[in-house]
Coordinates of C-alpha atoms and ligand atoms in Angstrom, one line a residue:
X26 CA 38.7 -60.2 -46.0
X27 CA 42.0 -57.6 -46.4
X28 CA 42.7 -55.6 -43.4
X29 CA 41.9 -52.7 -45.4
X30 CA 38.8 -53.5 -45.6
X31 CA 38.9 -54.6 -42.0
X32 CA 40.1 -51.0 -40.4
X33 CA 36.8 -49.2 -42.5
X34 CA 34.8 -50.7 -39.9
X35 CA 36.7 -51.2 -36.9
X36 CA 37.3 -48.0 -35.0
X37 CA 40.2 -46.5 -32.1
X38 CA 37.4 -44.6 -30.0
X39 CA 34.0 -43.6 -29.4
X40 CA 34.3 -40.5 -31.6
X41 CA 36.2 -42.6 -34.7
X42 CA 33.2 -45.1 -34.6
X43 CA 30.7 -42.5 -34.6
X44 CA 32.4 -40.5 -37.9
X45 CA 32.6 -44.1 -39.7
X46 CA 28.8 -44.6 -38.8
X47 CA 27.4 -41.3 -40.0
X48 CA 29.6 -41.3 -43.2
X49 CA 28.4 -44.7 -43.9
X50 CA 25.0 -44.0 -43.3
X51 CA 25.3 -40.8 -45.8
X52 CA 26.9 -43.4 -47.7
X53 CA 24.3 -45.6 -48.3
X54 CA 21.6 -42.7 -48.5
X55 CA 20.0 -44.0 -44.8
X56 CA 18.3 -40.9 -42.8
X57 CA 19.9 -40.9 -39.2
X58 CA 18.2 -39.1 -35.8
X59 CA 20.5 -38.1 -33.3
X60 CA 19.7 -38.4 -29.4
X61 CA 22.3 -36.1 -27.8
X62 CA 23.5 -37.3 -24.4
X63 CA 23.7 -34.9 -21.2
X64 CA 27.6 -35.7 -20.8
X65 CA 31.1 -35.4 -22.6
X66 CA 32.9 -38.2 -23.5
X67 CA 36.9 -38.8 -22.4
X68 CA 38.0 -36.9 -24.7
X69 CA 36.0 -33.9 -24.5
X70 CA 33.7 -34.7 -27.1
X71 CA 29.8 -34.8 -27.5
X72 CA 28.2 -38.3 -26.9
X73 CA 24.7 -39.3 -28.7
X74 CA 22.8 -42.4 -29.7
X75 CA 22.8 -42.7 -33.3
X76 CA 19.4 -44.3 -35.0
X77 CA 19.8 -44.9 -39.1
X78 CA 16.9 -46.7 -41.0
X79 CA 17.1 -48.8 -44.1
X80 CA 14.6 -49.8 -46.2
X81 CA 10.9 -48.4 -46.1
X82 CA 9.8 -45.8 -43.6
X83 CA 6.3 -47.5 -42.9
X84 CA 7.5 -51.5 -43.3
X85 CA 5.6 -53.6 -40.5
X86 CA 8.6 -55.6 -39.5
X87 CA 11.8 -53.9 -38.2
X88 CA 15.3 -55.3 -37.1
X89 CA 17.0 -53.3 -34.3
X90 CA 20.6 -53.8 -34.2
X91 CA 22.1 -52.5 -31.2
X92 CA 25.9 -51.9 -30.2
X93 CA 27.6 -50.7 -27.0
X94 CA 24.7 -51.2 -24.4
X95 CA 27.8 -52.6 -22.1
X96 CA 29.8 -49.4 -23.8
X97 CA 33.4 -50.9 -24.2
X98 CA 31.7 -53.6 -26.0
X99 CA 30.2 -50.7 -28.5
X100 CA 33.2 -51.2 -30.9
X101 CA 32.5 -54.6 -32.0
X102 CA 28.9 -53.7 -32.2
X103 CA 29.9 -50.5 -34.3
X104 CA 31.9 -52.1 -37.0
X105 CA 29.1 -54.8 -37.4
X106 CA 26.6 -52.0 -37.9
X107 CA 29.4 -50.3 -40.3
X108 CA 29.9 -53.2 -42.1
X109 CA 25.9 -53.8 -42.9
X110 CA 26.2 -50.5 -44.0
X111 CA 29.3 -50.4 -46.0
X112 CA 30.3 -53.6 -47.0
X113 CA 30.2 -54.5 -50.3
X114 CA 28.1 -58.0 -48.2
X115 CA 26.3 -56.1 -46.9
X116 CA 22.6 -57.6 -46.3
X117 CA 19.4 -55.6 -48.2
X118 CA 16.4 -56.1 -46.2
X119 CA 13.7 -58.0 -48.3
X120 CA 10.7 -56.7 -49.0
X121 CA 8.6 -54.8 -46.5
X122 CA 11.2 -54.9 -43.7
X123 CA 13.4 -52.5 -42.4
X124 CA 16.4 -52.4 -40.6
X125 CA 16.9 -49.8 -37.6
X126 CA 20.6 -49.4 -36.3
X127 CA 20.9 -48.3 -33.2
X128 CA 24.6 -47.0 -32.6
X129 CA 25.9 -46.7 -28.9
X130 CA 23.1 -47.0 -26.8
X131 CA 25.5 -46.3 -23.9
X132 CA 27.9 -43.6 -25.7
X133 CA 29.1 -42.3 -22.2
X134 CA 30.2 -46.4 -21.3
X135 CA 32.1 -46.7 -25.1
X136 CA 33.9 -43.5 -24.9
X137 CA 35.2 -43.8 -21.0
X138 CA 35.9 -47.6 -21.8
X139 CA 34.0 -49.0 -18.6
X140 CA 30.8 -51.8 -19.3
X141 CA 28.7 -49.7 -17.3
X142 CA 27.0 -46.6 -17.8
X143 CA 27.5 -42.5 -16.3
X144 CA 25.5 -43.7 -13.5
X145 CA 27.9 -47.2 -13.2
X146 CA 25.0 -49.0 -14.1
X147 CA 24.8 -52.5 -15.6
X148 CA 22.3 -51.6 -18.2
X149 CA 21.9 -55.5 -18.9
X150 CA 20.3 -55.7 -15.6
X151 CA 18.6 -52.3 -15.3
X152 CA 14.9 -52.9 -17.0
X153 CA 12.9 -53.5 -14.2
X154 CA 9.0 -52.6 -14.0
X155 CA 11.1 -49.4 -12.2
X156 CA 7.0 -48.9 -10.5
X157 CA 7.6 -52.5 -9.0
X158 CA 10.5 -54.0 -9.1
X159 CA 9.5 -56.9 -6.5
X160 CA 12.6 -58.6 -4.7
X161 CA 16.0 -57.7 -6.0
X162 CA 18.4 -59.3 -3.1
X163 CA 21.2 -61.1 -4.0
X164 CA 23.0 -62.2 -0.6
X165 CA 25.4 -63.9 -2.7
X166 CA 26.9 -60.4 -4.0
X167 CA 26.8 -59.2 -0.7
X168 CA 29.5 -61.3 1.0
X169 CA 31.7 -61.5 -2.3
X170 CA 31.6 -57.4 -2.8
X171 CA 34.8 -56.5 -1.1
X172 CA 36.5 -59.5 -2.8
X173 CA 35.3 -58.3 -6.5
X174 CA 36.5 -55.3 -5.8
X175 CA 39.1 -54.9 -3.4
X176 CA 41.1 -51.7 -1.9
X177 CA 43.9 -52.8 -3.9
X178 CA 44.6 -54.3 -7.3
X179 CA 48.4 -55.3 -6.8
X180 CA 49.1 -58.4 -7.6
X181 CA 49.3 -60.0 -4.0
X182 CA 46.0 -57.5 -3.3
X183 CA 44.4 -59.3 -6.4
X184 CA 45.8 -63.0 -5.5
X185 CA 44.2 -62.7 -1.9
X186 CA 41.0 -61.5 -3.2
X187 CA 40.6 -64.3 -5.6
X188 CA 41.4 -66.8 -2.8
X189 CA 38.4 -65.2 -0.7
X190 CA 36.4 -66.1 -4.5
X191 CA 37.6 -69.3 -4.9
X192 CA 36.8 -70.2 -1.0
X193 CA 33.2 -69.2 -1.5
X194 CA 33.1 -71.4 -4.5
X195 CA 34.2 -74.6 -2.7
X196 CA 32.2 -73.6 -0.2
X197 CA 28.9 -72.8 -2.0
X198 CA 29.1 -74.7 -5.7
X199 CA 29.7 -73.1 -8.9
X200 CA 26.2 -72.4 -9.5
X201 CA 25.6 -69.9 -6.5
X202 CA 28.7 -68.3 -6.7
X203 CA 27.9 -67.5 -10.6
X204 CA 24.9 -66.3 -9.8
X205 CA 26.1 -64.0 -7.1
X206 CA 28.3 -62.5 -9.3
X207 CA 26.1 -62.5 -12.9
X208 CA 22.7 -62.0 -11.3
X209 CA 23.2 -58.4 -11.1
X210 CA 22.6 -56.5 -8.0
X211 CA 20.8 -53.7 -6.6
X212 CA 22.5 -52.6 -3.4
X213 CA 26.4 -51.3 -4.4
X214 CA 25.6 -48.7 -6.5
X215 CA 29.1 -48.4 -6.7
X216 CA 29.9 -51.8 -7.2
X217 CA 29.7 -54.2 -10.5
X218 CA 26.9 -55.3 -12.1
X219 CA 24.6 -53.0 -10.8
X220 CA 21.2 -52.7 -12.0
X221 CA 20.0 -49.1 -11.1
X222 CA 16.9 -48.4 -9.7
X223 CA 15.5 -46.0 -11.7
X224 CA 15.2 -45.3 -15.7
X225 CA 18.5 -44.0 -16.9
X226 CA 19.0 -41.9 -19.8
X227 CA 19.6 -44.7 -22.1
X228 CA 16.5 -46.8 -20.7
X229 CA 14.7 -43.2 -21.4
X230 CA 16.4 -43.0 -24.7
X231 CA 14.9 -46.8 -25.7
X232 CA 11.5 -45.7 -24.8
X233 CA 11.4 -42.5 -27.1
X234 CA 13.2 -44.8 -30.4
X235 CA 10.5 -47.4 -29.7
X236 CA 8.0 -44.4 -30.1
X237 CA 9.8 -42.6 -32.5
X238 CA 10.7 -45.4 -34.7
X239 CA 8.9 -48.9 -34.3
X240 CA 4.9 -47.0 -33.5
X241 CA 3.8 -48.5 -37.1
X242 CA 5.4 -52.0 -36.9
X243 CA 3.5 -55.1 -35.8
X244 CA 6.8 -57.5 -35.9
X245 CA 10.2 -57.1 -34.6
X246 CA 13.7 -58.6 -34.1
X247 CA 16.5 -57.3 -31.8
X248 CA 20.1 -58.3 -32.0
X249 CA 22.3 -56.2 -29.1
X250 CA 25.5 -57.3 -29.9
X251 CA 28.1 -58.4 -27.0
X252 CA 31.9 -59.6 -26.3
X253 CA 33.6 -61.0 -23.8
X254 CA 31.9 -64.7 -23.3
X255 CA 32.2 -67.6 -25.2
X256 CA 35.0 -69.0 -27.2
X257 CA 37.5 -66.3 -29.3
X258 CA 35.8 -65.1 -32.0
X259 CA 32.5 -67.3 -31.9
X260 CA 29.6 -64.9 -32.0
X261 CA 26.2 -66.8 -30.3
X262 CA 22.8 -65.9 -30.3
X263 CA 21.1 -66.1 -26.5
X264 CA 17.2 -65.9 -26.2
X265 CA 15.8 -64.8 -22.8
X266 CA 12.8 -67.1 -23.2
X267 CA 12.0 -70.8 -22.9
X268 CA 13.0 -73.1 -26.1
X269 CA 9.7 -74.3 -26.1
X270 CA 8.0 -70.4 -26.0
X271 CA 6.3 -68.8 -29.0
X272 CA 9.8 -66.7 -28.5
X273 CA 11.6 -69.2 -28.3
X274 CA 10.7 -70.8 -31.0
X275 CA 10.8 -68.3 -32.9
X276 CA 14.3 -67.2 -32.3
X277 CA 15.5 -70.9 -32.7
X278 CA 13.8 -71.0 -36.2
X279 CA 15.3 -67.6 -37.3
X280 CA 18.9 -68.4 -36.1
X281 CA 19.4 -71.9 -35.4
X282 CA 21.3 -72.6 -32.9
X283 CA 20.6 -70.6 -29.8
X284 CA 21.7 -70.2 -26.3
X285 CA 18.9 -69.7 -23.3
X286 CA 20.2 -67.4 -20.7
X287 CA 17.5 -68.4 -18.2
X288 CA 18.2 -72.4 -18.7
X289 CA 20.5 -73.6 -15.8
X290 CA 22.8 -75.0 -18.4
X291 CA 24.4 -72.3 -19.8
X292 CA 27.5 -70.1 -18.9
X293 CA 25.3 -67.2 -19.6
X294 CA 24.4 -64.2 -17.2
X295 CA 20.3 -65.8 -16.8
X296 CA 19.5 -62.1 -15.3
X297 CA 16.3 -60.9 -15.5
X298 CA 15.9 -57.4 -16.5
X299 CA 18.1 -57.7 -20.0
X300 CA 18.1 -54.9 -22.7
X301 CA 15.7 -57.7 -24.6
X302 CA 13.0 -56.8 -21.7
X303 CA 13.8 -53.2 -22.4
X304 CA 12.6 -53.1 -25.6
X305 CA 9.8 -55.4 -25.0
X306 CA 8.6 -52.9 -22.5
X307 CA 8.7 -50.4 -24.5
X308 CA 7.6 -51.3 -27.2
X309 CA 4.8 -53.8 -25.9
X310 CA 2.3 -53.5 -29.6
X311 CA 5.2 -55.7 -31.1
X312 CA 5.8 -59.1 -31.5
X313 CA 9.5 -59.5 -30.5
X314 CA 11.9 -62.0 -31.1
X315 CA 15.2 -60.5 -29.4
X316 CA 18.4 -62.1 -29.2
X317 CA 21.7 -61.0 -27.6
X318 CA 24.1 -61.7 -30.0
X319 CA 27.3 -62.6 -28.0
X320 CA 31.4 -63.2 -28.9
X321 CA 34.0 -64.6 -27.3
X322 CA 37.2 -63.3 -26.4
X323 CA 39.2 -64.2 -23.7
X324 CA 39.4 -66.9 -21.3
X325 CA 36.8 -65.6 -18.2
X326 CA 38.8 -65.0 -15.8
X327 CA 40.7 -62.2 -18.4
X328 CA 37.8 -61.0 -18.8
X329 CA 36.5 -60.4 -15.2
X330 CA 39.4 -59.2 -13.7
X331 CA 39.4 -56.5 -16.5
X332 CA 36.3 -55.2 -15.0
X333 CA 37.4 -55.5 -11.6
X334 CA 40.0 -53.7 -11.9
X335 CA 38.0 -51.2 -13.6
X336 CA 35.6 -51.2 -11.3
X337 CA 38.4 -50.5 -8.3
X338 CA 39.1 -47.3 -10.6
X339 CA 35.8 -46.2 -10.5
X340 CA 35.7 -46.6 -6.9
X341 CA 38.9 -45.8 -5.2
X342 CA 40.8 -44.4 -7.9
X343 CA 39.7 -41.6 -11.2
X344 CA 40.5 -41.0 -14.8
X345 CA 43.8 -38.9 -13.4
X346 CA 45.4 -41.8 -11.2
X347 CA 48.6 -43.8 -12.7
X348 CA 47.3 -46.8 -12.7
X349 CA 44.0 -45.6 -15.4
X350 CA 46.1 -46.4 -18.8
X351 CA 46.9 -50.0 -17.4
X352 CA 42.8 -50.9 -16.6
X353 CA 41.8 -49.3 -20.3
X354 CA 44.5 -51.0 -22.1
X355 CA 43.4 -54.5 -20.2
X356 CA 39.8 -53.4 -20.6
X357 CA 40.0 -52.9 -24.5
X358 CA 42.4 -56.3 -24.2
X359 CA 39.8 -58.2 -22.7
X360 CA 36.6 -56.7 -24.9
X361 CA 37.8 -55.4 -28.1
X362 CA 40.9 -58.0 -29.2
X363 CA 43.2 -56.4 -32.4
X364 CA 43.5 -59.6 -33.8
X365 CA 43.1 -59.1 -37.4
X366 CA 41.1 -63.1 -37.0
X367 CA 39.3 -62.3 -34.6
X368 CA 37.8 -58.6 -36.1
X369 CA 37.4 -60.7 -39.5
X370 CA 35.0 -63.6 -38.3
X371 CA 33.1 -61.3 -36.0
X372 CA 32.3 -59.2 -39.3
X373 CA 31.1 -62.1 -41.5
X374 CA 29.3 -63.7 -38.4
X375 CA 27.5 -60.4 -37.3
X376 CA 26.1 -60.0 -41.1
X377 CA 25.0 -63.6 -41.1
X378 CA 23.0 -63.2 -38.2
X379 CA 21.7 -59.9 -39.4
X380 CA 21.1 -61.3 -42.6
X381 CA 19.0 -64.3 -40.4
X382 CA 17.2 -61.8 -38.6
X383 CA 16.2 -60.0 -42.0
X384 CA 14.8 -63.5 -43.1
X385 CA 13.4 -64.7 -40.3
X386 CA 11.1 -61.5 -40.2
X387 CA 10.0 -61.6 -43.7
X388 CA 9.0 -65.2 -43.1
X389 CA 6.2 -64.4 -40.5
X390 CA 2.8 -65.0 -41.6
X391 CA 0.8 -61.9 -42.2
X392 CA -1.3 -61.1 -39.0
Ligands
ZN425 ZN1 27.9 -57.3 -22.8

C-alpha cells in the first residue's frame, strides 16, 4: 500500500479523523447520526460520537466497529473505520447484514490524548450492573498507587518508583502484581485504570446507539479496536468468554485464532466490566459475539510508563505545565507509532477481521 494511500486514513488529531470520517461516509453514500458531547476538545473544537450505517437499514445482523473507547487509541481505530469506508478493499457486507461504525466513542479521551475519559475513567473497566456492582476491591492497586503514579516523573523520581514495582513483584509473583495493575480499580478516581462508578456519558451514549440503531437486529458482532499490547503491528482478536461458550465458540469460528482475556494464560487485562459487556447490556435482545480487536506497539513497559506519566499530569500537573508536550508526544509514541509498516499492516489486518466479522454473521443459521 503507498503512503498516499496510507495518510487518507490515518489522521494528526481528533478533529482531522473526524473530517476524514464524515467525508468518507458522504463518500460512500452512508447516513451518519451525530451524538454531540457536553465538552470541547484540546483544541477548542466540538467533540461527538459519530454512528454511519452501511448496508440495509432493517438487516437482522449488524457489525459494530468501534474506535477510540481508550481515546488515544481512537486514531488507529479511525483509519481502520476510514479505510472500510474508503478503501478501494474495502469489505461490502453480504446480504442482509449491516455494518454500524461507531467513531470515537470517547472523543473527549482522543482529542486530549489521555486513555481515559473527561471523568479519567478507564471505560474498559467501567460497565458494571452500576445498580449492583458487588465487590470491586483490588488491595493489590492500593499499595502500588503512589508507585504508578508518583509526585515526580524525573528520571531518578521514575527509577525509584519502578524499584517500589519491581519489589512488589518479587515479593508477590507476576500474576498478582498484573492483576493489581490491569484489574481496574474503583477507589483512585484520580488514579489509572479507574473504572467509575456511575454511567458516563459514553456508557449513556452506548445505551441510546443500541436503541437507536441495533432495536430490529437479532444477531450481532462487535470489534472495539485497541493498541498498545501485543507484538508491533500484530492486531489480535480477545473474546471475554470461555473457548468452550456458545460465545466463544462462536468468536473462534468467526476469527480463528483468538485470545481469552479471562483465561489465566494470557497477557491480557482479564477485567470484568469491558466495553464487550457494555454493549451486551445494552443491547441484551441480541445474540453477541464481541471481540476486542487488539495491536501491538511497543514493548510494555513503553507503553505503561506513557500512561503514568500521563496520569502524573492529570494529577499533579495540567494541559499548561512544561512538561505536557513531552507526556503527549510519548503518549502518541507509545499508542499511535508513525511507522509507515506499522499504519500499513494494521489497515489490511483491521479489514480482514472486519471482513471475518461480516462473514461470520452471515453464516448464522436463521433463528
Ligand atoms: Zn485499549
Amino acid at each position: 500500500m503507498s503512503s498516499m494511500n496510507l495518510n487518507a486514513f490515518f489522521s494528526d488529531s481528533y478533529a482531522d479523523a473526524r473530517q476524514k470520517f464524515l467525508a468518507a461516509c458522504e463518500a460512500r453514500g452512508a447516513p451518519v447520526i451525530s451524538y454531540p458531547h457536553p465538552l470541547r476538545g484540546a483544541e477548542g473544537e466540538a467533540l461527538f460520537t459519530d454512528v454511519a450505517r452501511i448496508g440495509p437499514e432493517h438487516a437482522d445482523r449488524v457489525l459494530v466497529v468501534e474506535s477510540a473507547l481508550h481515546g488515544v487509541e481512537g486514531y488507529t481505530g479511525s483509519a481502520i473505520q476510514i479505510a472500510a469506508l474508503a478503501s478501494s478493499n474495502a469489505p461490502q457486507p453480504p446480504e442482509g447484514v449491516a455494518l454500524l461504525l461507531v467513531h470515537a466513542i470517547n472523543p473527549w479521551g482522543f482529542s486530549w490524548n489521555r486513555r481515559f475519559n473527561e471523568d479519567n475513567i478507564d471505560l474498559n473497566r467501567h460497565f458494571l450492573n452500576w445498580e449492583n456492582p458487588g465487590k470491586l476491591d483490588n488491595p493489590g492497586y492500593d499499595d502500588l498507587a503512589s508507585a504508578l503514579v508518583p509526585r515526580e516523573i524525573t528520571p531518578e523520581a521514575m527509577a525509584e518508583a519502578d524499584a517500589v514495582m519491581e519489589r512488589y513483584k518479587e515479593t508477590h509473583g507476576k500474576e498478582v502484581f498484573r492483576t493489581a495493575i490491569k484489574r481496574g480499580q474503583y477507589k483512585h478516581p484520580d488514579g489509572l485504570f479507574y473504572g467509575g462508578l456511575k454511567p458516563s456519558w459514553s456508557a449513556l451514549t452506548v445505551e441510546r446507539i443500541a436503541k437507536e440503531h441495533l432495536s430490529e437486529a437479532t444477531w450481532a458482532g462487535l470489534i472495539d479496536i485497541h493498541t498498545g499490547l501485543g507484538p508491533f503491528g500484530v492486531g489480535e482478536c480477545l473474546s471475554g468468554e470461555a473457548p468452550d461458550s456458545d460465545e466463544g465458540r462462536r468468536a473462534s469460528s468467526w476469527y480463528g485464532h483468538v485470545a481469552h482475556t479471562k483465561s489465566p494464560k494470557t497477557d491480557y487485562a482479564g477485567s470484568e466490566a469491558s466495553i464487550l459487556d457494555g454493549y451486551k447490556r445494552a443491547a441484551p435482545w441480541l445474540v453477541w459475539t464481541p471481540v476486542g480487536l487488539e495491536f501491538g506497539t511497543r514493548e510494555e513497559k513503553v507503553v505503561r510508563d506513557a500512561v503514568r506519566m500521563d496520569g502524573w499530569l492529570h494529577l499533579y500537573g495540567s494541559p499548561e505545565h512544561p512538561l505536557s508536550g513531552k507526556v503527549k508526544k510519548n503518549m502518541l509514541y507509545a499508542y499511535y507509532p508513525a511507522e509507515p509498516e506499522w499504519r500499513a499492516a494494521i489497515v489490511e489486518r483491521g479489514l480482514e477481521v472486519v471482513r471475518l466479522g461480516l462473514a461470520g454473521l452471515a453464516a448464522q443459521e436463521r433463528a
